Amino acid sequence: MIYTIVKYGDPVLEKRAEPVTVFDDELKKLVDDMFESMYAAHGVGLAAPQIGISRRLAVIDVTFKEDPEAKLVLANPEIIHSEGRHSQKEGCLSIPDFRENVSRPRKVTIRAQDVNGKFYEKTGEELLARAFLHETDHLNGKLYMSHLSALKRDLMKRKIRKLMKAGEW
């Protein structure tokens, strides 16, 4: 099932998501649906709040289906190490048509649980590190615009409000 992506302005995107506590077939189905929804929206990561579900769950595939082994499920992820800096344009499925330069750590290690509840650690660099941070931010109720200067963030919000008013959001 392909879920509709929740857009900026929906309160679910700005609150801390609830931990995943049950690892069952229902969760596996949700994870499959999240991958399907992410691919349909042409993304490389998707957090459960982005489909209106306040759970600490995200999926990532920075290869966009090229390498089935690269698909990652992050349940209850935590950033346990980061280093370096890397700046590049970043976008978000919940803030369509906006991309801004965001500086983030270049290398990141996460600790998370897989779809069966098994803990694991994984280190990613550049795009994968950015995806770990971006999706973990979603689970903490933060959007990438919070990493922008106050001026850029304000300009983005004004443009979005204008789109909302025009019924184009």
PDB file of C-alpha atoms in Angstrom, residues 10-141:
ATOM      1  CA  ASP A  10       0.929  18.725   9.868  1.00  0.00           C
ATOM      2  CA  PRO A  11       1.548  18.527  13.659  1.00  0.00           C
ATOM      3  CA  VAL A  12       2.746  14.873  13.471  1.00  0.00           C
ATOM      4  CA  LEU A  13       5.957  16.156  11.837  1.00  0.00           C
ATOM      5  CA  GLU A  14       6.818  18.364  14.803  1.00  0.00           C
ATOM      6  CA  LYS A  15       6.471  15.975  17.729  1.00  0.00           C
ATOM      7  CA  ARG A  16       8.745  13.252  19.023  1.00  0.00           C
ATOM      8  CA  ALA A  17       7.580   9.853  17.760  1.00  0.00           C
ATOM      9  CA  GLU A  18       6.715   6.945  20.068  1.00  0.00           C
ATOM     10  CA  PRO A  19       9.165   4.019  20.375  1.00  0.00           C
ATOM     11  CA  VAL A  20       8.550   0.803  18.454  1.00  0.00           C
ATOM     12  CA  THR A  21       7.850  -1.873  21.071  1.00  0.00           C
ATOM     13  CA  VAL A  22       6.201  -4.664  19.062  1.00  0.00           C
ATOM     14  CA  PHE A  23       8.084  -6.406  16.255  1.00  0.00           C
ATOM     15  CA  ASP A  24       5.440  -8.491  14.472  1.00  0.00           C
ATOM     16  CA  ASP A  25       3.916  -9.125  11.051  1.00  0.00           C
ATOM     17  CA  GLU A  26       2.018  -5.837  11.255  1.00  0.00           C
ATOM     18  CA  LEU A  27       5.333  -3.977  11.599  1.00  0.00           C
ATOM     19  CA  LYS A  28       6.828  -5.947   8.686  1.00  0.00           C
ATOM     20  CA  LYS A  29       3.841  -4.959   6.525  1.00  0.00           C
ATOM     21  CA  LEU A  30       4.238  -1.308   7.565  1.00  0.00           C
ATOM     22  CA  VAL A  31       7.956  -1.438   6.666  1.00  0.00           C
ATOM     23  CA  ASP A  32       7.155  -2.935   3.230  1.00  0.00           C
ATOM     24  CA  ASP A  33       4.528  -0.223   2.679  1.00  0.00           C
ATOM     25  CA  MET A  34       7.005   2.459   3.755  1.00  0.00           C
ATOM     26  CA  PHE A  35       9.583   1.271   1.206  1.00  0.00           C
ATOM     27  CA  GLU A  36       6.879   1.185  -1.480  1.00  0.00           C
ATOM     28  CA  SER A  37       5.716   4.698  -0.511  1.00  0.00           C
ATOM     29  CA  MET A  38       9.297   6.026  -0.447  1.00  0.00           C
ATOM     30  CA  TYR A  39      10.066   4.620  -3.907  1.00  0.00           C
ATOM     31  CA  ALA A  40       6.778   5.972  -5.316  1.00  0.00           C
ATOM     32  CA  ALA A  41       7.736   9.435  -4.033  1.00  0.00           C
ATOM     33  CA  HIS A  42      11.308   9.078  -5.417  1.00  0.00           C
ATOM     34  CA  GLY A  43      12.955   9.377  -2.009  1.00  0.00           C
ATOM     35  CA  VAL A  44      15.940   7.671  -0.402  1.00  0.00           C
ATOM     36  CA  GLY A  45      14.542   7.774   3.137  1.00  0.00           C
ATOM     37  CA  LEU A  46      11.153   7.890   4.832  1.00  0.00           C
ATOM     38  CA  ALA A  47      10.202   8.195   8.497  1.00  0.00           C
ATOM     39  CA  ALA A  48       6.873   6.929   9.853  1.00  0.00           C
ATOM     40  CA  PRO A  49       5.719  10.449  10.895  1.00  0.00           C
ATOM     41  CA  GLN A  50       5.932  11.400   7.208  1.00  0.00           C
ATOM     42  CA  ILE A  51       3.017   9.042   6.556  1.00  0.00           C
ATOM     43  CA  GLY A  52       1.142  10.227   9.646  1.00  0.00           C
ATOM     44  CA  ILE A  53       2.299   7.459  12.007  1.00  0.00           C
ATOM     45  CA  SER A  54       4.045   8.689  15.154  1.00  0.00           C
ATOM     46  CA  ARG A  55       6.479   5.791  15.596  1.00  0.00           C
ATOM     47  CA  ARG A  56      10.267   5.758  15.804  1.00  0.00           C
ATOM     48  CA  LEU A  57      10.620   3.910  12.524  1.00  0.00           C
ATOM     49  CA  ALA A  58      12.364   4.838   9.283  1.00  0.00           C
ATOM     50  CA  VAL A  59      13.454   3.163   6.065  1.00  0.00           C
ATOM     51  CA  ILE A  60      16.451   4.116   3.927  1.00  0.00           C
ATOM     52  CA  ASP A  61      17.770   3.030   0.541  1.00  0.00           C
ATOM     53  CA  VAL A  62      20.375   5.437  -0.818  1.00  0.00           C
ATOM     54  CA  THR A  63      20.784   3.219  -3.923  1.00  0.00           C
ATOM     55  CA  PHE A  64      17.081   3.665  -4.825  1.00  0.00           C
ATOM     56  CA  LYS A  65      16.429  -0.040  -5.559  1.00  0.00           C
ATOM     57  CA  GLU A  66      19.789  -0.697  -7.288  1.00  0.00           C
ATOM     58  CA  ASP A  67      21.132  -2.798  -4.410  1.00  0.00           C
ATOM     59  CA  PRO A  68      18.533  -4.792  -2.436  1.00  0.00           C
ATOM     60  CA  GLU A  69      21.175  -5.358   0.277  1.00  0.00           C
ATOM     61  CA  ALA A  70      21.335  -1.594   0.872  1.00  0.00           C
ATOM     62  CA  LYS A  71      17.761  -1.398   2.207  1.00  0.00           C
ATOM     63  CA  LEU A  72      17.837  -0.400   5.872  1.00  0.00           C
ATOM     64  CA  VAL A  73      15.137  -0.462   8.530  1.00  0.00           C
ATOM     65  CA  LEU A  74      15.753   1.806  11.505  1.00  0.00           C
ATOM     66  CA  ALA A  75      13.536   1.153  14.513  1.00  0.00           C
ATOM     67  CA  ASN A  76      14.295   3.321  17.552  1.00  0.00           C
ATOM     68  CA  PRO A  77      17.524   4.690  16.014  1.00  0.00           C
ATOM     69  CA  GLU A  78      20.090   6.685  17.969  1.00  0.00           C
ATOM     70  CA  ILE A  79      23.090   8.570  16.636  1.00  0.00           C
ATOM     71  CA  ILE A  80      26.013   7.250  18.669  1.00  0.00           C
ATOM     72  CA  HIS A  81      28.921   8.904  16.847  1.00  0.00           C
ATOM     73  CA  SER A  82      29.468  11.615  14.264  1.00  0.00           C
ATOM     74  CA  GLU A  83      32.520  13.317  12.811  1.00  0.00           C
ATOM     75  CA  GLY A  84      33.572  15.797  10.152  1.00  0.00           C
ATOM     76  CA  ARG A  85      31.380  18.219   8.222  1.00  0.00           C
ATOM     77  CA  HIS A  86      29.774  17.934   4.819  1.00  0.00           C
ATOM     78  CA  SER A  87      27.542  20.451   3.100  1.00  0.00           C
ATOM     79  CA  GLN A  88      25.199  19.717   0.224  1.00  0.00           C
ATOM     80  CA  LYS A  89      21.697  20.395  -1.032  1.00  0.00           C
ATOM     81  CA  GLU A  90      19.062  18.559   0.962  1.00  0.00           C
ATOM     82  CA  GLY A  91      15.379  18.085   0.352  1.00  0.00           C
ATOM     83  CA  CYS A  92      12.497  16.365   2.092  1.00  0.00           C
ATOM     84  CA  LEU A  93       9.454  14.479   0.832  1.00  0.00           C
ATOM     85  CA  SER A  94       7.362  16.440   3.369  1.00  0.00           C
ATOM     86  CA  ILE A  95       8.611  19.768   1.982  1.00  0.00           C
ATOM     87  CA  PRO A  96       8.343  19.124  -1.771  1.00  0.00           C
ATOM     88  CA  ASP A  97      10.071  21.355  -4.325  1.00  0.00           C
ATOM     89  CA  PHE A  98      12.400  22.972  -1.776  1.00  0.00           C
ATOM     90  CA  ARG A  99      16.116  22.169  -1.550  1.00  0.00           C
ATOM     91  CA  GLU A 100      18.722  24.012   0.520  1.00  0.00           C
ATOM     92  CA  ASN A 101      22.374  23.567   1.412  1.00  0.00           C
ATOM     93  CA  VAL A 102      22.629  21.924   4.823  1.00  0.00           C
ATOM     94  CA  SER A 103      25.838  21.271   6.737  1.00  0.00           C
ATOM     95  CA  ARG A 104      25.854  17.969   8.621  1.00  0.00           C
ATOM     96  CA  PRO A 105      28.454  15.528   9.949  1.00  0.00           C
ATOM     97  CA  ARG A 106      30.218  13.632   7.129  1.00  0.00           C
ATOM     98  CA  LYS A 107      30.402  10.317   8.972  1.00  0.00           C
ATOM     99  CA  VAL A 108      27.740   8.971  11.330  1.00  0.00           C
ATOM    100  CA  THR A 109      27.210   5.762  13.293  1.00  0.00           C
ATOM    101  CA  ILE A 110      23.709   4.746  14.342  1.00  0.00           C
ATOM    102  CA  ARG A 111      22.432   2.104  16.714  1.00  0.00           C
ATOM    103  CA  ALA A 112      18.985   0.819  15.790  1.00  0.00           C
ATOM    104  CA  GLN A 113      16.805  -2.243  15.685  1.00  0.00           C
ATOM    105  CA  ASP A 114      15.884  -4.102  12.531  1.00  0.00           C
ATOM    106  CA  VAL A 115      12.388  -5.258  11.570  1.00  0.00           C
ATOM    107  CA  ASN A 116      12.760  -8.257  13.919  1.00  0.00           C
ATOM    108  CA  GLY A 117      13.891  -6.143  16.890  1.00  0.00           C
ATOM    109  CA  LYS A 118      17.560  -7.168  16.653  1.00  0.00           C
ATOM    110  CA  PHE A 119      19.961  -4.352  17.599  1.00  0.00           C
ATOM    111  CA  TYR A 120      22.687  -3.382  15.140  1.00  0.00           C
ATOM    112  CA  GLU A 121      25.154  -0.576  14.506  1.00  0.00           C
ATOM    113  CA  LYS A 122      25.985   0.876  11.111  1.00  0.00           C
ATOM    114  CA  THR A 123      28.313   3.627   9.984  1.00  0.00           C
ATOM    115  CA  GLY A 124      27.552   5.717   6.927  1.00  0.00           C
ATOM    116  CA  GLU A 125      29.382   8.489   5.126  1.00  0.00           C
ATOM    117  CA  GLU A 126      28.102  11.449   3.110  1.00  0.00           C
ATOM    118  CA  LEU A 127      24.646  10.552   1.653  1.00  0.00           C
ATOM    119  CA  LEU A 128      24.028   7.621   4.016  1.00  0.00           C
ATOM    120  CA  ALA A 129      25.192   9.696   7.007  1.00  0.00           C
ATOM    121  CA  ARG A 130      22.898  12.515   5.863  1.00  0.00           C
ATOM    122  CA  ALA A 131      19.983  10.055   5.551  1.00  0.00           C
ATOM    123  CA  PHE A 132      20.611   8.699   9.071  1.00  0.00           C
ATOM    124  CA  LEU A 133      20.577  12.234  10.483  1.00  0.00           C
ATOM    125  CA  HIS A 134      17.631  13.447   8.398  1.00  0.00           C
ATOM    126  CA  GLU A 135      15.381  10.498   9.294  1.00  0.00           C
ATOM    127  CA  THR A 136      16.414  10.532  12.969  1.00  0.00           C
ATOM    128  CA  ASP A 137      15.563  14.248  13.026  1.00  0.00           C
ATOM    129  CA  HIS A 138      12.064  13.376  11.746  1.00  0.00           C
ATOM    130  CA  LEU A 139      11.618  10.923  14.616  1.00  0.00           C
ATOM    131  CA  ASN A 140      12.567  13.701  17.033  1.00  0.00           C
ATOM    132  CA  GLY A 141      10.049  16.132  15.508  1.00  0.00           C
TER     133      GLY A 141
END
